[in-house]
Amino acid sequence: MTHTQAFTLDIDANGIGLVTIDMPGRAMNVLNPTLTAPFAELVTRLETDDALKGLVITSGKPTFIVGADIDQLTQIQTADEAFTLCEELKAMMRRMEKCGKPVVAALNGTALGGGLELALACHARIALNSPKLKLGLPEVKLGLLPGGGGTQRVPRLIGIQKSFELITQGKELSATKAKELGLVTELADTPDELIAKAKAWCAANPKAAAPWDVKGFRIPGGDSKSPAVIQMLAIAPSMANAKAHGNYPAITHIMSCLFEGCLLDFDAASQVESRYFAACVVSQVSKNLIGTLWHQLNAIKKGQSRPKGLPASQVRKVGILGAGMMGAGIAYVSAKAGIDVVLLDTTQENADKGKAYSQGLLDKAISRGKSTTDKRDALLSRIHTTTSYADLADCDLVIEAVFEDRAIKAACTQQAEAVIPATAVYASNTSTLPITGLAQASARPEHFIGLHFFSPVDKMPLVEIIVGEQTSDETLARGFDYVLQIGKTPIVVNDSRGFYTSRVFATYVMEGIAMLGEGVHPRSIEVAGLKAGMPMPPLALQDEVSLSLSLHIGEQTRKDLAAEGKTVPDHPANAVLVNIGATHQRVGKKAGKGFYDYNGKEKTLWPELTRLYPPQATQPGQQELIDRLMFIQANEAARCYEEKVVRSVADTNIGSIFGWGFAPHQGGALQFINAMGATRFVARSRELAQRHGARFEPAAIIVRMAQEGSRFED
């Protein structure tokens, strides 16, 4: 047996080597020099040692290889460096592929990115038929493309069209789906059968070669010159950019790899891929995405914002007050994580309706083959519906998700606290009301916290944890652990009006509404929102939230501030909101009418908008509109950071992307400023302030950073 730091090699009596990759000190295997250097030596042995008849490659960890080492990629400074790194890795894979001996990947677990690319360079792939196993090339999600031969081997195995969908969307496939597509050769039901089948394949194919290395090879479905593929590639850019709006250069580069590479022989095509990969690595979009959605997101998940030194905790039973849309969603994600749920409402009918929401989601999953009736019944059995507060008696966490009204929330707090254990955590799912104020109704404010979920709860990845003035570190730690327990991403914010996400999100929709009031054509406003990279344009988003809710929150804010002897500065959008929402009683999507008219799934801008707000003769340029929508959000996020509403740069960036969909390709609201540079941001903000009002004046922290030449960093 040969043993390196990264893997062991065990050669059987038939000369077939079993390579078991198990990188020390890591939970998962990744492609980096620790693995690739000794692997290159192994390939040399495969080429030169006649006693070694073939290789089976598997993993000693629950996953196979989860991709390239992102930390190594972020150290690359130039396109030349990226190109060289790519070519060196691929040269090793290509030697293995052309060695004339069989090499089989025995996929015992998930293989993503570079891990799947290594498997694709083997002559066969046998996968364990496990629901946990996922195969895919998700590089596009970090602004990259598969640089280990993925854009060339995949189309040569399954055709250009199917490859286009798989790689531009970063789709993850089950083992059965990958077999149907032709990426996997065979399936095995047990780990022992997996290795046995891999070795048997080696024995049956002693002189294995990749299909593209065999004379007369043709790409399935035709190459880039075939009529069907030309037709597909003619509409591919518009299909790919229907959602991307040209903000993700990696998508264009992937299409170029597929088109150009499938006109060339494999080795020339592979070099084309390396060039486009290098262009992705040095792009600002990739730097934004890797910095935020990799490094900062991992820092959050590892507990960067959690109080240190407190033991890890798990929620056993959660009580949820209010079985409406939010409460029903929280019940579902909690039960899905194996937590017992008490779902309480004022009537049994309402509580049962809340539980039925989970049944609906599960029935849909079953119809799509993603769940089973047994799993559904087990999850539903964990949700107990009730109208009695006495049923909360042994809950270790209670989450209140009732209407945004102080008096109703206070009554819930007092009734729950009368029965729950003294050690239980009490959380409010408020989106705007300050937690310290709500905690005044509590007999134990140190156990009181905010857990702000986003709708729909089953899909939205973020929970904003709000710390009141008296919330203890232990309560925060327990709230943080619960959010991770249900598979969500927690950000921690200090108490203030609108907290972080609601406060900054509001600037986006309000700016769009203000533009309408100024006479900007409503269609131009909506297109600018999409072109900026936001998931929804501002007027459509306001309809989703509902104009009545925004008017109610505005009224509540004015009352609260008046009680403190303060006034709310008037925003130019307020008059438009009142006119559309109150005067014309167009309160949003739920009512079938708001800024849009709704007809089933179809929606069109309300034609009367241009009569109420006649468009100016000279319309502003699209970039001006995009800048207004982006700068207003980034500036407000910087103010939240400056006021210590948000505790870290990572929380601010991740919260902006996961909370309200701040253009992901920008890497978050503070990264938007970093990428532009504080000096340029300040100059442009002042131009916008002169033209559109003081709300665009740059935050003091950004002005200071421009003077110091510094940036936002944790």
PDB file of N, CA and C in Angstrom, residues 38-109:
ATOM      1  N   PRO A  38       0.845  14.994  -5.349  1.00  0.00           N
ATOM      2  CA  PRO A  38       1.054  13.535  -5.314  1.00  0.00           C
ATOM      3  C   PRO A  38       0.240  12.800  -6.383  1.00  0.00           C
ATOM      4  N   PHE A  39      -0.875  13.376  -6.798  1.00  0.00           N
ATOM      5  CA  PHE A  39      -1.698  12.739  -7.825  1.00  0.00           C
ATOM      6  C   PHE A  39      -0.949  12.712  -9.166  1.00  0.00           C
ATOM      7  N   ALA A  40      -0.205  13.780  -9.439  1.00  0.00           N
ATOM      8  CA  ALA A  40       0.593  13.833 -10.676  1.00  0.00           C
ATOM      9  C   ALA A  40       1.629  12.705 -10.681  1.00  0.00           C
ATOM     10  N   GLU A  41       2.224  12.432  -9.500  1.00  0.00           N
ATOM     11  CA  GLU A  41       3.194  11.319  -9.393  1.00  0.00           C
ATOM     12  C   GLU A  41       2.496   9.975  -9.649  1.00  0.00           C
ATOM     13  N   LEU A  42       1.263   9.870  -9.159  1.00  0.00           N
ATOM     14  CA  LEU A  42       0.484   8.637  -9.367  1.00  0.00           C
ATOM     15  C   LEU A  42       0.216   8.425 -10.868  1.00  0.00           C
ATOM     16  N   VAL A  43      -0.101   9.512 -11.584  1.00  0.00           N
ATOM     17  CA  VAL A  43      -0.359   9.413 -13.028  1.00  0.00           C
ATOM     18  C   VAL A  43       0.903   8.933 -13.754  1.00  0.00           C
ATOM     19  N   THR A  44       2.065   9.464 -13.326  1.00  0.00           N
ATOM     20  CA  THR A  44       3.338   9.015 -13.923  1.00  0.00           C
ATOM     21  C   THR A  44       3.505   7.504 -13.708  1.00  0.00           C
ATOM     22  N   ARG A  45       3.175   7.026 -12.508  1.00  0.00           N
ATOM     23  CA  ARG A  45       3.286   5.590 -12.218  1.00  0.00           C
ATOM     24  C   ARG A  45       2.323   4.787 -13.093  1.00  0.00           C
ATOM     25  N   LEU A  46       1.125   5.303 -13.289  1.00  0.00           N
ATOM     26  CA  LEU A  46       0.127   4.629 -14.131  1.00  0.00           C
ATOM     27  C   LEU A  46       0.655   4.491 -15.568  1.00  0.00           C
ATOM     28  N   GLU A  47       1.356   5.540 -16.020  1.00  0.00           N
ATOM     29  CA  GLU A  47       1.897   5.533 -17.387  1.00  0.00           C
ATOM     30  C   GLU A  47       3.085   4.571 -17.543  1.00  0.00           C
ATOM     31  N   THR A  48       3.863   4.391 -16.457  1.00  0.00           N
ATOM     32  CA  THR A  48       5.151   3.684 -16.597  1.00  0.00           C
ATOM     33  C   THR A  48       5.208   2.303 -15.951  1.00  0.00           C
ATOM     34  N   ASP A  49       4.328   2.037 -14.983  1.00  0.00           N
ATOM     35  CA  ASP A  49       4.405   0.772 -14.241  1.00  0.00           C
ATOM     36  C   ASP A  49       3.487  -0.271 -14.896  1.00  0.00           C
ATOM     37  N   ASP A  50       4.077  -1.260 -15.535  1.00  0.00           N
ATOM     38  CA  ASP A  50       3.283  -2.271 -16.253  1.00  0.00           C
ATOM     39  C   ASP A  50       2.448  -3.129 -15.303  1.00  0.00           C
ATOM     40  N   ALA A  51       2.899  -3.217 -14.035  1.00  0.00           N
ATOM     41  CA  ALA A  51       2.158  -4.045 -13.071  1.00  0.00           C
ATOM     42  C   ALA A  51       0.840  -3.375 -12.654  1.00  0.00           C
ATOM     43  N   LEU A  52       0.758  -2.043 -12.830  1.00  0.00           N
ATOM     44  CA  LEU A  52      -0.461  -1.304 -12.480  1.00  0.00           C
ATOM     45  C   LEU A  52      -1.365  -1.280 -13.718  1.00  0.00           C
ATOM     46  N   LYS A  53      -2.448  -2.070 -13.666  1.00  0.00           N
ATOM     47  CA  LYS A  53      -3.284  -2.289 -14.865  1.00  0.00           C
ATOM     48  C   LYS A  53      -4.419  -1.264 -15.021  1.00  0.00           C
ATOM     49  N   GLY A  54      -4.721  -0.530 -13.952  1.00  0.00           N
ATOM     50  CA  GLY A  54      -5.818   0.450 -14.005  1.00  0.00           C
ATOM     51  C   GLY A  54      -6.038   1.049 -12.633  1.00  0.00           C
ATOM     52  N   LEU A  55      -6.922   2.033 -12.554  1.00  0.00           N
ATOM     53  CA  LEU A  55      -7.174   2.717 -11.281  1.00  0.00           C
ATOM     54  C   LEU A  55      -8.661   2.864 -11.027  1.00  0.00           C
ATOM     55  N   VAL A  56      -9.039   2.730  -9.757  1.00  0.00           N
ATOM     56  CA  VAL A  56     -10.370   3.117  -9.294  1.00  0.00           C
ATOM     57  C   VAL A  56     -10.150   4.241  -8.282  1.00  0.00           C
ATOM     58  N   ILE A  57     -10.820   5.375  -8.500  1.00  0.00           N
ATOM     59  CA  ILE A  57     -10.626   6.528  -7.607  1.00  0.00           C
ATOM     60  C   ILE A  57     -11.891   6.739  -6.793  1.00  0.00           C
ATOM     61  N   THR A  58     -11.748   6.741  -5.463  1.00  0.00           N
ATOM     62  CA  THR A  58     -12.893   6.985  -4.584  1.00  0.00           C
ATOM     63  C   THR A  58     -12.465   7.899  -3.441  1.00  0.00           C
ATOM     64  N   SER A  59     -13.358   8.111  -2.481  1.00  0.00           N
ATOM     65  CA  SER A  59     -13.054   9.036  -1.380  1.00  0.00           C
ATOM     66  C   SER A  59     -13.234   8.353  -0.035  1.00  0.00           C
ATOM     67  N   GLY A  60     -12.389   8.745   0.922  1.00  0.00           N
ATOM     68  CA  GLY A  60     -12.515   8.217   2.280  1.00  0.00           C
ATOM     69  C   GLY A  60     -13.453   9.063   3.128  1.00  0.00           C
ATOM     70  N   LYS A  61     -14.016  10.109   2.519  1.00  0.00           N
ATOM     71  CA  LYS A  61     -14.948  11.002   3.229  1.00  0.00           C
ATOM     72  C   LYS A  61     -16.359  10.763   2.687  1.00  0.00           C
ATOM     73  N   PRO A  62     -17.404  11.302   3.360  1.00  0.00           N
ATOM     74  CA  PRO A  62     -18.778  11.069   2.871  1.00  0.00           C
ATOM     75  C   PRO A  62     -19.044  11.684   1.493  1.00  0.00           C
ATOM     76  N   THR A  63     -18.252  12.712   1.116  1.00  0.00           N
ATOM     77  CA  THR A  63     -18.377  13.283  -0.229  1.00  0.00           C
ATOM     78  C   THR A  63     -17.154  12.867  -1.045  1.00  0.00           C
ATOM     79  N   PHE A  64     -17.227  13.005  -2.364  1.00  0.00           N
ATOM     80  CA  PHE A  64     -16.110  12.634  -3.239  1.00  0.00           C
ATOM     81  C   PHE A  64     -15.081  13.787  -3.233  1.00  0.00           C
ATOM     82  N   ILE A  65     -15.224  14.736  -4.129  1.00  0.00           N
ATOM     83  CA  ILE A  65     -14.406  15.966  -4.100  1.00  0.00           C
ATOM     84  C   ILE A  65     -15.379  17.107  -4.386  1.00  0.00           C
ATOM     85  N   VAL A  66     -15.366  18.138  -3.549  1.00  0.00           N
ATOM     86  CA  VAL A  66     -16.393  19.182  -3.680  1.00  0.00           C
ATOM     87  C   VAL A  66     -15.934  20.374  -4.522  1.00  0.00           C
ATOM     88  N   GLY A  67     -14.820  20.230  -5.232  1.00  0.00           N
ATOM     89  CA  GLY A  67     -14.406  21.312  -6.136  1.00  0.00           C
ATOM     90  C   GLY A  67     -12.983  21.749  -5.907  1.00  0.00           C
ATOM     91  N   ALA A  68     -12.627  22.833  -6.601  1.00  0.00           N
ATOM     92  CA  ALA A  68     -11.288  23.409  -6.432  1.00  0.00           C
ATOM     93  C   ALA A  68     -11.246  24.185  -5.129  1.00  0.00           C
ATOM     94  N   ASP A  69     -10.062  24.439  -4.647  1.00  0.00           N
ATOM     95  CA  ASP A  69      -9.874  25.190  -3.407  1.00  0.00           C
ATOM     96  C   ASP A  69     -10.045  26.689  -3.722  1.00  0.00           C
ATOM     97  N   ILE A  70     -11.177  27.239  -3.273  1.00  0.00           N
ATOM     98  CA  ILE A  70     -11.482  28.652  -3.591  1.00  0.00           C
ATOM     99  C   ILE A  70     -10.422  29.582  -2.993  1.00  0.00           C
ATOM    100  N   ASP A  71      -9.898  29.207  -1.823  1.00  0.00           N
ATOM    101  CA  ASP A  71      -8.859  30.053  -1.191  1.00  0.00           C
ATOM    102  C   ASP A  71      -7.646  30.199  -2.113  1.00  0.00           C
ATOM    103  N   GLN A  72      -7.321  29.115  -2.809  1.00  0.00           N
ATOM    104  CA  GLN A  72      -6.182  29.168  -3.741  1.00  0.00           C
ATOM    105  C   GLN A  72      -6.510  30.097  -4.920  1.00  0.00           C
ATOM    106  N   LEU A  73      -7.747  30.028  -5.404  1.00  0.00           N
ATOM    107  CA  LEU A  73      -8.158  30.879  -6.538  1.00  0.00           C
ATOM    108  C   LEU A  73      -8.096  32.363  -6.196  1.00  0.00           C
ATOM    109  N   THR A  74      -8.465  32.694  -4.947  1.00  0.00           N
ATOM    110  CA  THR A  74      -8.515  34.119  -4.582  1.00  0.00           C
ATOM    111  C   THR A  74      -7.121  34.736  -4.477  1.00  0.00           C
ATOM    112  N   GLN A  75      -6.096  33.894  -4.428  1.00  0.00           N
ATOM    113  CA  GLN A  75      -4.722  34.450  -4.360  1.00  0.00           C
ATOM    114  C   GLN A  75      -4.172  34.781  -5.751  1.00  0.00           C
ATOM    115  N   ILE A  76      -4.906  34.392  -6.791  1.00  0.00           N
ATOM    116  CA  ILE A  76      -4.435  34.657  -8.162  1.00  0.00           C
ATOM    117  C   ILE A  76      -4.555  36.147  -8.477  1.00  0.00           C
ATOM    118  N   GLN A  77      -3.484  36.715  -8.993  1.00  0.00           N
ATOM    119  CA  GLN A  77      -3.460  38.155  -9.289  1.00  0.00           C
ATOM    120  C   GLN A  77      -3.698  38.463 -10.768  1.00  0.00           C
ATOM    121  N   THR A  78      -3.225  37.595 -11.656  1.00  0.00           N
ATOM    122  CA  THR A  78      -3.282  37.921 -13.091  1.00  0.00           C
ATOM    123  C   THR A  78      -3.946  36.811 -13.891  1.00  0.00           C
ATOM    124  N   ALA A  79      -4.384  37.175 -15.117  1.00  0.00           N
ATOM    125  CA  ALA A  79      -4.993  36.194 -16.021  1.00  0.00           C
ATOM    126  C   ALA A  79      -3.981  35.122 -16.408  1.00  0.00           C
ATOM    127  N   ASP A  80      -2.699  35.511 -16.555  1.00  0.00           N
ATOM    128  CA  ASP A  80      -1.647  34.539 -16.905  1.00  0.00           C
ATOM    129  C   ASP A  80      -1.527  33.450 -15.843  1.00  0.00           C
ATOM    130  N   GLU A  81      -1.554  33.895 -14.574  1.00  0.00           N
ATOM    131  CA  GLU A  81      -1.473  32.934 -13.459  1.00  0.00           C
ATOM    132  C   GLU A  81      -2.642  31.958 -13.517  1.00  0.00           C
ATOM    133  N   ALA A  82      -3.852  32.500 -13.742  1.00  0.00           N
ATOM    134  CA  ALA A  82      -5.058  31.664 -13.787  1.00  0.00           C
ATOM    135  C   ALA A  82      -4.966  30.664 -14.939  1.00  0.00           C
ATOM    136  N   PHE A  83      -4.502  31.132 -16.087  1.00  0.00           N
ATOM    137  CA  PHE A  83      -4.377  30.282 -17.278  1.00  0.00           C
ATOM    138  C   PHE A  83      -3.396  29.136 -17.007  1.00  0.00           C
ATOM    139  N   THR A  84      -2.239  29.474 -16.407  1.00  0.00           N
ATOM    140  CA  THR A  84      -1.199  28.464 -16.134  1.00  0.00           C
ATOM    141  C   THR A  84      -1.707  27.411 -15.147  1.00  0.00           C
ATOM    142  N   LEU A  85      -2.362  27.867 -14.070  1.00  0.00           N
ATOM    143  CA  LEU A  85      -2.893  26.953 -13.046  1.00  0.00           C
ATOM    144  C   LEU A  85      -3.875  25.961 -13.688  1.00  0.00           C
ATOM    145  N   CYS A  86      -4.735  26.513 -14.528  1.00  0.00           N
ATOM    146  CA  CYS A  86      -5.752  25.727 -15.216  1.00  0.00           C
ATOM    147  C   CYS A  86      -5.114  24.681 -16.135  1.00  0.00           C
ATOM    148  N   GLU A  87      -4.150  25.120 -16.927  1.00  0.00           N
ATOM    149  CA  GLU A  87      -3.495  24.238 -17.901  1.00  0.00           C
ATOM    150  C   GLU A  87      -2.712  23.124 -17.206  1.00  0.00           C
ATOM    151  N   GLU A  88      -2.083  23.435 -16.076  1.00  0.00           N
ATOM    152  CA  GLU A  88      -1.305  22.410 -15.349  1.00  0.00           C
ATOM    153  C   GLU A  88      -2.220  21.313 -14.816  1.00  0.00           C
ATOM    154  N   LEU A  89      -3.342  21.715 -14.244  1.00  0.00           N
ATOM    155  CA  LEU A  89      -4.293  20.736 -13.701  1.00  0.00           C
ATOM    156  C   LEU A  89      -4.846  19.869 -14.829  1.00  0.00           C
ATOM    157  N   LYS A  90      -5.174  20.509 -15.940  1.00  0.00           N
ATOM    158  CA  LYS A  90      -5.779  19.771 -17.049  1.00  0.00           C
ATOM    159  C   LYS A  90      -4.768  18.855 -17.748  1.00  0.00           C
ATOM    160  N   ALA A  91      -3.506  19.261 -17.769  1.00  0.00           N
ATOM    161  CA  ALA A  91      -2.471  18.413 -18.392  1.00  0.00           C
ATOM    162  C   ALA A  91      -2.388  17.079 -17.647  1.00  0.00           C
ATOM    163  N   MET A  92      -2.475  17.163 -16.312  1.00  0.00           N
ATOM    164  CA  MET A  92      -2.424  15.935 -15.507  1.00  0.00           C
ATOM    165  C   MET A  92      -3.647  15.057 -15.795  1.00  0.00           C
ATOM    166  N   MET A  93      -4.828  15.686 -15.837  1.00  0.00           N
ATOM    167  CA  MET A  93      -6.056  14.915 -16.117  1.00  0.00           C
ATOM    168  C   MET A  93      -5.990  14.286 -17.513  1.00  0.00           C
ATOM    169  N   ARG A  94      -5.456  15.039 -18.466  1.00  0.00           N
ATOM    170  CA  ARG A  94      -5.392  14.562 -19.853  1.00  0.00           C
ATOM    171  C   ARG A  94      -4.439  13.374 -19.982  1.00  0.00           C
ATOM    172  N   ARG A  95      -3.324  13.419 -19.249  1.00  0.00           N
ATOM    173  CA  ARG A  95      -2.379  12.292 -19.263  1.00  0.00           C
ATOM    174  C   ARG A  95      -3.068  11.037 -18.723  1.00  0.00           C
ATOM    175  N   MET A  96      -3.830  11.211 -17.654  1.00  0.00           N
ATOM    176  CA  MET A  96      -4.556  10.085 -17.060  1.00  0.00           C
ATOM    177  C   MET A  96      -5.559   9.517 -18.077  1.00  0.00           C
ATOM    178  N   GLU A  97      -6.232  10.420 -18.783  1.00  0.00           N
ATOM    179  CA  GLU A  97      -7.258  10.023 -19.756  1.00  0.00           C
ATOM    180  C   GLU A  97      -6.654   9.284 -20.951  1.00  0.00           C
ATOM    181  N   LYS A  98      -5.408   9.634 -21.311  1.00  0.00           N
ATOM    182  CA  LYS A  98      -4.781   9.066 -22.517  1.00  0.00           C
ATOM    183  C   LYS A  98      -3.750   7.978 -22.203  1.00  0.00           C
ATOM    184  N   CYS A  99      -3.723   7.489 -20.951  1.00  0.00           N
ATOM    185  CA  CYS A  99      -2.656   6.561 -20.552  1.00  0.00           C
ATOM    186  C   CYS A  99      -2.822   5.161 -21.167  1.00  0.00           C
ATOM    187  N   GLY A 100      -4.002   4.873 -21.739  1.00  0.00           N
ATOM    188  CA  GLY A 100      -4.205   3.555 -22.361  1.00  0.00           C
ATOM    189  C   GLY A 100      -4.652   2.490 -21.380  1.00  0.00           C
ATOM    190  N   LYS A 101      -4.839   2.869 -20.113  1.00  0.00           N
ATOM    191  CA  LYS A 101      -5.321   1.935 -19.096  1.00  0.00           C
ATOM    192  C   LYS A 101      -6.628   2.487 -18.512  1.00  0.00           C
ATOM    193  N   PRO A 102      -7.489   1.598 -18.017  1.00  0.00           N
ATOM    194  CA  PRO A 102      -8.783   2.079 -17.515  1.00  0.00           C
ATOM    195  C   PRO A 102      -8.659   2.838 -16.186  1.00  0.00           C
ATOM    196  N   VAL A 103      -9.351   3.963 -16.101  1.00  0.00           N
ATOM    197  CA  VAL A 103      -9.455   4.718 -14.841  1.00  0.00           C
ATOM    198  C   VAL A 103     -10.939   4.967 -14.593  1.00  0.00           C
ATOM    199  N   VAL A 104     -11.438   4.558 -13.420  1.00  0.00           N
ATOM    200  CA  VAL A 104     -12.872   4.683 -13.107  1.00  0.00           C
ATOM    201  C   VAL A 104     -13.043   5.504 -11.834  1.00  0.00           C
ATOM    202  N   ALA A 105     -13.976   6.455 -11.889  1.00  0.00           N
ATOM    203  CA  ALA A 105     -14.330   7.216 -10.676  1.00  0.00           C
ATOM    204  C   ALA A 105     -15.451   6.465  -9.977  1.00  0.00           C
ATOM    205  N   ALA A 106     -15.204   6.051  -8.726  1.00  0.00           N
ATOM    206  CA  ALA A 106     -16.242   5.416  -7.905  1.00  0.00           C
ATOM    207  C   ALA A 106     -16.794   6.495  -6.985  1.00  0.00           C
ATOM    208  N   LEU A 107     -17.890   7.105  -7.414  1.00  0.00           N
ATOM    209  CA  LEU A 107     -18.430   8.289  -6.724  1.00  0.00           C
ATOM    210  C   LEU A 107     -19.284   7.857  -5.538  1.00  0.00           C
ATOM    211  N   ASN A 108     -18.678   7.873  -4.356  1.00  0.00           N
ATOM    212  CA  ASN A 108     -19.375   7.453  -3.136  1.00  0.00           C
ATOM    213  C   ASN A 108     -20.167   8.592  -2.507  1.00  0.00           C
ATOM    214  N   GLY A 109     -19.983   9.820  -3.032  1.00  0.00           N
ATOM    215  CA  GLY A 109     -20.677  10.986  -2.482  1.00  0.00           C
ATOM    216  C   GLY A 109     -20.637  12.124  -3.488  1.00  0.00           C
TER     217      GLY A 109
END
